[in-house]
């Protein structure tokens, strides 16, 4: 039986979107391929709320995260981390011989503007990374305010934002928030299979990359940009199947309307948070820092999460255990992409049945 996925990626893909993956292949150097990519780029610009170029990578989001560190760090990066995905940027820097300092927050918390500004004063950082949505803990960072103040302090800094688990589910106005590089993947709020990712890139960042050596080859943003600019093509052979599905799904996303989509995500989040507060505790204590795309619930009942998932599987659902050190101490329910209220109520009712939370059983 298929298990409906309430894990924070991959999520279920609509059958009509999935079907587009089976479109007959076309030559990747044809006019048709250029038209397909140009259409996708234009629609992605709307979702990103940006005039910047939006690059496509035939990889999951981590590829573009690595590419960004290689393409844009000249001196030293400041990595702001409030969980496993924040730490990932630091690991990427180290693995690529890039200098970086990490500023860590205790799990379950996000950054304040002041904390970021104070840390940036410690050295001459030429790039900073931060998660908009930290998927391991369900924390949202107030990046609009943070970036504004960071750029007041250091106008030259390149700001790289990981919005892999929130873009297209929450409002992230790229240009208004002055984001230089905004990265996301297909398998989360976009509701597509994994294997393609997107990043918008500012002109400032592109100019800077020209002065940086050893940017690598496959994930070099300058190369991706050049092909995008000249021909709306991809430097190697792209995953055309994903592009067919993406082109179609972007139409559905824009048809729903971005604001409606964000509102739906926030309403679904509210339902899950109410459940979490009634039967457990929410892991993120400050309401202002709670994600609208994934909720991390504190397992204060000592439920065996692996066993819960086995029983949910019999009912056709799958949720996510806590991430890394939060395994069994927390569990996560995602409410991203194309799910409806009925879907969310369905999984929550199933959890209640398995754990006999209804009281009347
Ligand atoms: C899923 C996720 C990633 C990793 O993206 P992939 O597409 O799996 O490579 C990075 N950051 C965050 C916040 C994520 O949720």
Tab-separated table of C-alpha atoms and ligand atoms in Angstrom:
chain	number	residue	atom	x	y	z
A	1	UNK	CA	0.000	0.000	0.000
A	2	UNK	CA	1.212	3.511	-0.729
A	3	UNK	CA	2.009	5.497	2.377
A	4	UNK	CA	1.057	9.152	2.192
A	5	UNK	CA	4.210	11.029	3.089
A	6	UNK	CA	4.073	13.486	5.957
A	7	UNK	CA	7.847	13.599	6.175
A	8	UNK	CA	9.624	16.872	5.349
A	9	UNK	CA	10.554	15.778	1.870
A	10	UNK	CA	10.013	13.985	-0.321
A	11	UNK	CA	6.290	14.632	-0.246
A	12	UNK	CA	3.509	13.096	-2.289
A	13	UNK	CA	3.333	14.266	-5.873
A	14	UNK	CA	-0.015	14.835	-7.558
A	15	UNK	CA	-0.734	12.064	-10.092
A	16	UNK	CA	-1.139	14.530	-12.973
A	17	UNK	CA	2.243	16.110	-12.121
A	18	UNK	CA	3.877	12.701	-11.839
A	19	UNK	CA	2.489	11.772	-15.232
A	20	UNK	CA	4.338	14.698	-16.831
A	21	UNK	CA	7.604	12.982	-15.865
A	22	UNK	CA	6.770	10.404	-18.540
A	23	UNK	CA	6.717	12.995	-21.344
A	24	UNK	CA	8.727	11.892	-24.383
A	25	UNK	CA	12.295	13.197	-24.316
A	26	UNK	CA	13.542	16.073	-26.489
A	27	UNK	CA	17.068	17.047	-27.498
A	28	UNK	CA	18.622	19.206	-24.788
A	29	UNK	CA	20.256	21.568	-27.304
A	30	UNK	CA	17.076	22.229	-29.249
A	31	UNK	CA	14.992	25.364	-29.431
A	32	UNK	CA	12.255	23.403	-27.653
A	33	UNK	CA	14.544	22.767	-24.673
A	34	UNK	CA	15.443	26.468	-24.521
A	35	UNK	CA	11.773	27.417	-24.570
A	36	UNK	CA	10.989	24.928	-21.821
A	37	UNK	CA	13.789	26.264	-19.619
A	38	UNK	CA	12.952	29.909	-20.297
A	39	UNK	CA	9.320	29.304	-19.345
A	40	UNK	CA	10.394	27.603	-16.146
A	41	UNK	CA	12.792	30.427	-15.286
A	42	UNK	CA	10.100	33.068	-15.736
A	43	UNK	CA	7.625	31.196	-13.549
A	44	UNK	CA	10.276	30.523	-10.907
A	45	UNK	CA	11.042	34.258	-10.791
A	46	UNK	CA	7.417	34.828	-9.799
A	47	UNK	CA	7.566	32.236	-7.007
A	48	UNK	CA	10.904	33.624	-5.786
A	49	UNK	CA	9.560	37.194	-6.127
A	50	UNK	CA	12.744	38.237	-7.877
A	51	UNK	CA	14.129	39.922	-10.960
A	52	UNK	CA	17.366	37.973	-10.505
A	53	UNK	CA	18.144	35.004	-12.708
A	54	UNK	CA	16.927	31.710	-11.332
A	55	UNK	CA	19.334	28.871	-12.104
A	56	UNK	CA	18.366	25.224	-12.368
A	57	UNK	CA	20.543	22.343	-11.221
A	58	UNK	CA	20.095	18.691	-12.016
A	59	UNK	CA	20.767	17.720	-8.410
A	60	UNK	CA	19.007	17.979	-5.102
A	61	UNK	CA	19.481	21.228	-3.176
A	62	UNK	CA	22.740	20.232	-1.500
A	63	UNK	CA	24.498	20.513	-4.870
A	64	UNK	CA	23.563	24.180	-5.155
A	65	UNK	CA	24.517	24.727	-1.496
A	66	UNK	CA	27.978	23.346	-2.232
A	67	UNK	CA	28.218	25.308	-5.481
A	68	UNK	CA	27.362	28.531	-3.662
A	69	UNK	CA	30.152	28.037	-1.112
A	70	UNK	CA	32.681	27.390	-3.886
A	71	UNK	CA	31.463	30.181	-6.134
A	72	UNK	CA	31.031	33.055	-3.682
A	73	UNK	CA	33.383	32.709	-0.675
A	74	UNK	CA	36.580	34.650	-1.203
A	75	UNK	CA	37.787	35.172	2.347
A	76	UNK	CA	35.659	33.668	5.067
A	77	UNK	CA	32.051	32.676	5.645
A	78	UNK	CA	29.871	33.176	8.714
A	79	UNK	CA	27.581	30.167	9.034
A	80	UNK	CA	24.502	30.663	11.198
A	81	UNK	CA	23.168	27.321	12.327
A	82	UNK	CA	20.194	26.366	14.437
A	83	UNK	CA	20.198	22.709	13.463
A	84	UNK	CA	21.373	19.945	11.171
A	85	UNK	CA	20.941	21.859	7.914
A	86	UNK	CA	22.741	24.899	9.260
A	87	UNK	CA	25.632	22.633	10.235
A	88	UNK	CA	25.650	21.281	6.690
A	89	UNK	CA	26.884	24.606	5.266
A	90	UNK	CA	29.807	24.462	7.698
A	91	UNK	CA	30.638	20.897	6.657
A	92	UNK	CA	30.482	21.919	3.005
A	93	UNK	CA	32.903	24.806	3.650
A	94	UNK	CA	35.354	22.494	5.412
A	95	UNK	CA	35.062	19.797	2.727
A	96	UNK	CA	35.950	22.394	0.099
A	97	UNK	CA	38.800	24.054	1.971
A	98	UNK	CA	36.824	27.262	2.538
A	99	UNK	CA	37.379	29.271	5.724
A	100	UNK	CA	34.250	29.509	7.854
A	101	UNK	CA	33.145	30.256	11.395
A	102	UNK	CA	29.961	28.782	12.772
A	103	UNK	CA	27.514	30.499	15.094
A	104	UNK	CA	25.236	27.918	16.670
A	105	UNK	CA	21.902	28.280	18.419
A	106	UNK	CA	20.465	25.767	20.789
A	107	UNK	CA	18.082	23.365	18.991
A	108	UNK	CA	14.536	24.635	18.896
A	109	UNK	CA	15.550	28.288	18.726
A	110	UNK	CA	16.160	30.711	15.891
A	111	UNK	CA	18.391	33.754	15.565
A	112	UNK	CA	17.638	37.301	16.582
A	113	UNK	CA	18.908	40.148	14.437
A	114	UNK	CA	21.167	41.306	17.252
A	115	UNK	CA	22.845	37.907	17.591
A	116	UNK	CA	23.642	37.835	13.897
A	117	UNK	CA	24.970	41.395	13.825
A	118	UNK	CA	27.128	40.805	16.916
A	119	UNK	CA	28.655	37.695	15.379
A	120	UNK	CA	29.346	39.415	12.069
A	121	UNK	CA	31.401	42.058	13.916
A	122	UNK	CA	33.931	39.417	14.936
A	123	UNK	CA	35.684	39.181	11.578
A	124	UNK	CA	35.680	40.361	7.954
A	125	UNK	CA	33.160	37.882	6.621
A	126	UNK	CA	32.422	38.186	2.918
A	127	UNK	CA	29.539	35.693	2.904
A	128	UNK	CA	26.957	34.483	5.361
A	129	UNK	CA	24.581	31.519	5.277
A	130	UNK	CA	21.335	31.047	7.112
A	131	UNK	CA	18.304	28.771	6.898
A	132	UNK	CA	14.942	30.398	6.392
A	133	UNK	CA	13.360	27.172	7.637
A	134	UNK	CA	15.458	24.744	9.695
A	135	UNK	CA	13.793	21.417	8.886
A	136	UNK	CA	15.408	19.446	11.698
A	137	UNK	CA	13.673	21.541	14.358
A	138	UNK	CA	10.813	23.316	12.558
A	139	UNK	CA	12.329	26.733	13.250
A	140	UNK	CA	11.831	29.811	11.073
A	141	UNK	CA	14.408	32.600	11.161
A	142	UNK	CA	13.275	36.231	10.683
A	143	UNK	CA	15.626	36.597	7.755
A	144	UNK	CA	14.062	39.762	6.318
A	145	UNK	CA	15.093	41.765	9.410
A	146	UNK	CA	18.343	39.865	9.840
A	147	UNK	CA	19.574	40.520	6.300
A	148	UNK	CA	18.612	44.199	6.406
A	149	UNK	CA	20.725	44.752	9.516
A	150	UNK	CA	23.555	42.506	8.321
A	151	UNK	CA	23.815	44.551	5.123
A	152	UNK	CA	23.717	47.828	7.042
A	153	UNK	CA	26.765	46.599	8.922
A	154	UNK	CA	28.474	45.078	5.906
A	155	UNK	CA	27.029	46.153	2.536
A	156	UNK	CA	29.450	43.922	0.620
A	157	UNK	CA	28.430	40.664	2.265
A	158	UNK	CA	26.884	37.969	0.053
A	159	UNK	CA	23.861	36.456	1.777
A	160	UNK	CA	23.064	32.838	0.963
A	161	UNK	CA	19.676	31.629	2.183
A	162	UNK	CA	18.650	27.972	2.377
A	163	UNK	CA	14.902	27.906	1.807
A	164	UNK	CA	14.826	24.284	0.692
A	165	UNK	CA	11.898	23.398	2.934
A	166	UNK	CA	9.920	26.647	2.786
A	167	UNK	CA	10.052	28.356	-0.612
A	168	UNK	CA	6.676	28.007	-2.374
A	169	UNK	CA	5.102	27.260	1.011
A	170	UNK	CA	5.907	30.496	2.823
A	171	UNK	CA	6.419	34.025	1.571
A	172	UNK	CA	10.096	34.772	0.870
A	173	UNK	CA	10.257	37.976	-1.168
A	174	UNK	CA	13.794	37.562	-2.467
A	175	UNK	CA	14.381	41.088	-3.783
A	176	UNK	CA	12.647	42.932	-0.973
A	177	UNK	CA	14.751	40.978	1.527
A	178	UNK	CA	17.969	41.540	-0.496
A	179	UNK	CA	18.821	37.854	-0.746
A	180	UNK	CA	21.833	37.296	-3.007
A	181	UNK	CA	21.517	33.544	-3.375
A	182	UNK	CA	18.227	31.822	-2.553
A	183	UNK	CA	18.314	28.034	-2.786
A	184	UNK	CA	15.496	25.502	-2.848
A	185	UNK	CA	14.720	21.920	-3.926
A	186	UNK	CA	11.856	20.314	-5.823
A	187	UNK	CA	10.771	17.624	-3.366
A	188	UNK	CA	9.484	19.814	-0.556
A	189	UNK	CA	7.041	22.718	-0.948
A	190	UNK	CA	7.122	22.523	-4.752
A	191	UNK	CA	5.553	19.051	-4.601
A	192	UNK	CA	7.753	17.365	-7.212
A	193	UNK	CA	10.036	14.337	-7.093
A	194	UNK	CA	13.601	14.999	-5.843
A	195	UNK	CA	16.363	15.523	-8.379
A	196	UNK	CA	16.185	19.137	-9.454
A	197	UNK	CA	16.891	22.317	-7.512
A	198	UNK	CA	16.788	26.059	-8.075
A	199	UNK	CA	18.739	29.108	-6.954
A	200	UNK	CA	18.281	32.775	-7.687
A	201	UNK	CA	21.474	34.768	-7.898
A	202	UNK	CA	22.051	38.529	-7.665
A	203	UNK	CA	24.194	40.453	-10.147
A	204	UNK	CA	26.488	41.395	-7.271
A	205	UNK	CA	27.113	37.742	-6.502
A	206	UNK	CA	27.801	36.964	-10.171
A	207	UNK	CA	30.306	39.841	-10.404
A	208	UNK	CA	32.044	38.597	-7.276
A	209	UNK	CA	32.287	35.002	-8.529
A	210	UNK	CA	34.331	36.224	-11.501
A	211	UNK	CA	37.170	36.999	-9.091
A	212	UNK	CA	37.100	33.645	-7.317
A	213	UNK	CA	39.223	30.679	-8.390
A	214	UNK	CA	38.529	26.960	-8.134
A	215	UNK	CA	34.782	27.282	-8.208
A	216	UNK	CA	34.536	23.656	-9.256
A	217	UNK	CA	32.895	22.595	-12.483
A	218	UNK	CA	29.477	20.984	-12.191
A	219	UNK	CA	28.035	23.396	-9.629
A	220	UNK	CA	29.881	26.533	-10.753
A	221	UNK	CA	27.272	29.291	-10.615
A	222	UNK	CA	29.059	31.323	-13.307
A	223	UNK	CA	28.777	28.451	-15.783
A	224	UNK	CA	25.133	27.803	-14.901
A	225	UNK	CA	24.485	31.537	-15.274
A	226	UNK	CA	26.266	31.794	-18.607
A	227	UNK	CA	24.251	28.975	-20.180
A	228	UNK	CA	21.079	30.377	-18.702
A	229	UNK	CA	21.822	33.885	-20.000
A	230	UNK	CA	22.906	32.943	-23.497
A	231	UNK	CA	20.579	30.116	-24.428
A	232	UNK	CA	18.363	29.157	-21.506
A	233	UNK	CA	20.089	25.827	-21.500
A	234	UNK	CA	22.006	23.668	-19.075
A	235	UNK	CA	25.795	23.086	-19.257
A	236	UNK	CA	25.366	19.285	-19.271
A	237	UNK	CA	22.324	17.092	-19.913
A	238	UNK	CA	19.497	18.204	-17.622
A	239	UNK	CA	16.737	16.064	-16.215
A	240	UNK	CA	14.168	16.985	-18.834
A	241	UNK	CA	11.582	14.737	-17.157
A	242	UNK	CA	11.667	16.907	-14.051
A	243	UNK	CA	11.513	20.021	-16.198
A	244	UNK	CA	8.310	18.882	-17.928
A	245	UNK	CA	6.726	18.183	-14.555
A	246	UNK	CA	8.056	21.426	-13.077
A	247	UNK	CA	6.733	23.554	-15.922
A	248	UNK	CA	3.279	22.062	-15.370
A	249	UNK	CA	3.410	22.219	-11.570
A	250	UNK	CA	4.496	25.873	-11.645
A	251	UNK	CA	1.323	26.645	-13.610
A	252	UNK	CA	-0.734	24.929	-10.909
A	253	UNK	CA	1.119	26.811	-8.166
A	254	UNK	CA	0.565	30.169	-9.867
A	255	UNK	CA	-3.055	29.240	-10.586
A	256	UNK	CA	-3.651	28.558	-6.895
A	257	UNK	CA	-2.017	31.939	-6.271
A	258	UNK	CA	1.030	32.409	-4.095
A	259	UNK	CA	-0.800	34.193	-1.304
A	260	UNK	CA	-3.486	31.470	-1.223
A	261	UNK	CA	-0.788	28.845	-1.146
A	262	UNK	CA	0.972	30.516	1.800
A	263	UNK	CA	-2.362	30.866	3.604
A	264	UNK	CA	-3.159	27.176	3.074
A	265	UNK	CA	0.236	26.212	4.518
A	266	UNK	CA	-0.298	28.414	7.545
A	267	UNK	CA	-3.782	26.970	8.137
A	268	UNK	CA	-2.485	23.394	7.929
A	269	UNK	CA	0.344	24.323	10.305
A	270	UNK	CA	-2.178	25.711	12.762
A	271	UNK	CA	-4.086	22.400	12.784
A	272	UNK	CA	-0.898	20.424	13.481
A	273	UNK	CA	0.240	22.874	16.167
A	274	UNK	CA	-3.126	22.587	17.916
A	275	UNK	CA	-2.767	18.803	17.884
A	276	UNK	CA	0.798	19.104	19.203
A	277	UNK	CA	-0.203	21.387	22.042
A	278	UNK	CA	-3.215	19.299	23.017
A	279	UNK	CA	-1.536	15.896	23.145
A	280	UNK	CA	2.203	16.613	23.387
A	281	UNK	CA	4.314	19.776	23.503
A	282	UNK	CA	5.668	21.844	20.641
A	283	UNK	CA	9.433	21.676	20.383
A	284	UNK	CA	9.728	25.329	19.314
A	285	UNK	CA	8.666	27.376	22.326
A	286	UNK	CA	8.525	30.837	20.761
A	287	UNK	CA	5.423	31.065	18.528
A	288	UNK	CA	7.171	33.601	16.268
A	289	UNK	CA	9.764	31.010	15.319
A	290	UNK	CA	7.395	28.185	14.340
A	291	UNK	CA	7.440	26.939	10.781
A	292	UNK	CA	4.374	26.815	8.554
A	293	UNK	CA	5.742	23.866	6.568
A	294	UNK	CA	6.945	21.376	9.192
A	295	UNK	CA	6.121	20.970	12.875
A	296	UNK	CA	8.466	19.389	15.370
A	297	UNK	CA	6.630	17.842	18.305
A	298	UNK	CA	8.272	17.054	21.621
A	299	UNK	CA	7.749	13.381	22.505
A	300	UNK	CA	6.921	14.027	26.155
A	301	UNK	CA	4.713	10.897	26.226
A	302	UNK	CA	7.690	8.657	25.494
A	303	UNK	CA	5.975	7.163	22.455
A	304	UNK	CA	7.989	4.585	20.476
A	305	UNK	CA	8.159	6.583	17.237
A	306	UNK	CA	9.425	3.715	15.068
A	307	UNK	CA	6.521	1.578	16.274
A	308	UNK	CA	4.081	4.437	15.726
A	309	UNK	CA	5.270	4.699	12.139
A	310	UNK	CA	4.857	0.928	11.612
A	311	UNK	CA	1.257	1.160	12.753
A	312	UNK	CA	0.641	4.312	10.725
A	313	UNK	CA	1.966	2.462	7.681
A	314	UNK	CA	-0.897	-0.009	8.026
A	315	UNK	CA	-3.231	2.968	7.746
A	316	UNK	CA	-1.347	4.372	4.752
A	317	UNK	CA	0.635	7.162	6.431
A	318	UNK	CA	4.232	7.977	7.235
A	319	UNK	CA	5.572	10.663	9.546
A	320	UNK	CA	9.157	11.518	10.443
A	321	UNK	CA	11.180	10.733	13.522
A	322	UNK	CA	13.268	13.519	15.057
A	323	UNK	CA	16.456	14.414	13.211
A	324	UNK	CA	19.861	13.253	14.465
A	325	UNK	CA	20.174	13.781	18.195
A	326	UNK	CA	16.475	14.652	18.392
A	327	UNK	CA	15.501	11.152	17.251
A	328	UNK	CA	12.815	9.665	19.549
A	329	UNK	CA	12.906	12.854	21.641
A	330	UNK	CA	10.818	14.548	18.960
A	331	UNK	CA	8.929	13.633	15.818
A	332	UNK	CA	7.988	15.735	12.837
A	333	UNK	CA	4.904	16.116	10.697
A	334	UNK	CA	5.256	18.000	7.452
A	335	UNK	CA	2.431	20.056	5.989
A	336	UNK	CA	3.924	21.239	2.752
A	337	UNK	CA	3.218	21.214	-0.982
A	338	UNK	CA	-0.255	20.171	-2.129
A	339	UNK	CA	-1.865	18.709	0.972
A	340	UNK	CA	-5.372	19.685	2.008
A	341	UNK	CA	-7.026	20.053	5.364
A	342	UNK	CA	-8.564	16.567	4.913
A	343	UNK	CA	-5.092	15.055	4.392
A	344	UNK	CA	-3.718	16.640	7.559
A	345	UNK	CA	-6.753	15.774	9.655
A	346	UNK	CA	-6.426	12.229	8.266
A	347	UNK	CA	-2.885	11.693	9.496
A	348	UNK	CA	-3.599	13.311	12.869
A	349	UNK	CA	-6.674	11.124	13.390
A	350	UNK	CA	-4.600	8.070	12.497
A	351	UNK	CA	-1.991	9.024	15.115
A	352	UNK	CA	-4.728	9.501	17.698
A	353	UNK	CA	-6.184	6.068	16.906
A	354	UNK	CA	-2.819	4.320	17.112
A	355	UNK	CA	-1.918	6.006	20.399
A	356	UNK	CA	-5.481	5.821	21.733
A	357	UNK	CA	-5.522	9.533	22.421
A	358	UNK	CA	-9.237	9.917	21.903
A	359	UNK	CA	-10.035	8.823	25.426
A	360	UNK	CA	-13.171	6.988	24.378
A	361	UNK	CA	-11.515	3.797	23.153
B	1	LIG	C1	16.015	18.947	2.638
B	1	LIG	C2	16.860	20.088	3.046
B	1	LIG	C3	18.152	20.285	2.518
B	1	LIG	C4	18.789	19.295	1.617
B	1	LIG	O1	18.240	19.371	0.368
B	1	LIG	P1	18.366	18.173	-0.664
B	1	LIG	O2	17.431	18.619	-1.744
B	1	LIG	O3	17.928	16.940	0.050
B	1	LIG	O4	19.782	18.098	-1.095
B	1	LIG	C5	18.839	21.420	2.869
B	1	LIG	N1	18.322	22.315	3.711
B	1	LIG	C6	17.101	22.155	4.262
B	1	LIG	C7	16.601	23.193	5.188
B	1	LIG	C8	16.339	21.039	3.938
B	1	LIG	O5	15.125	20.886	4.479
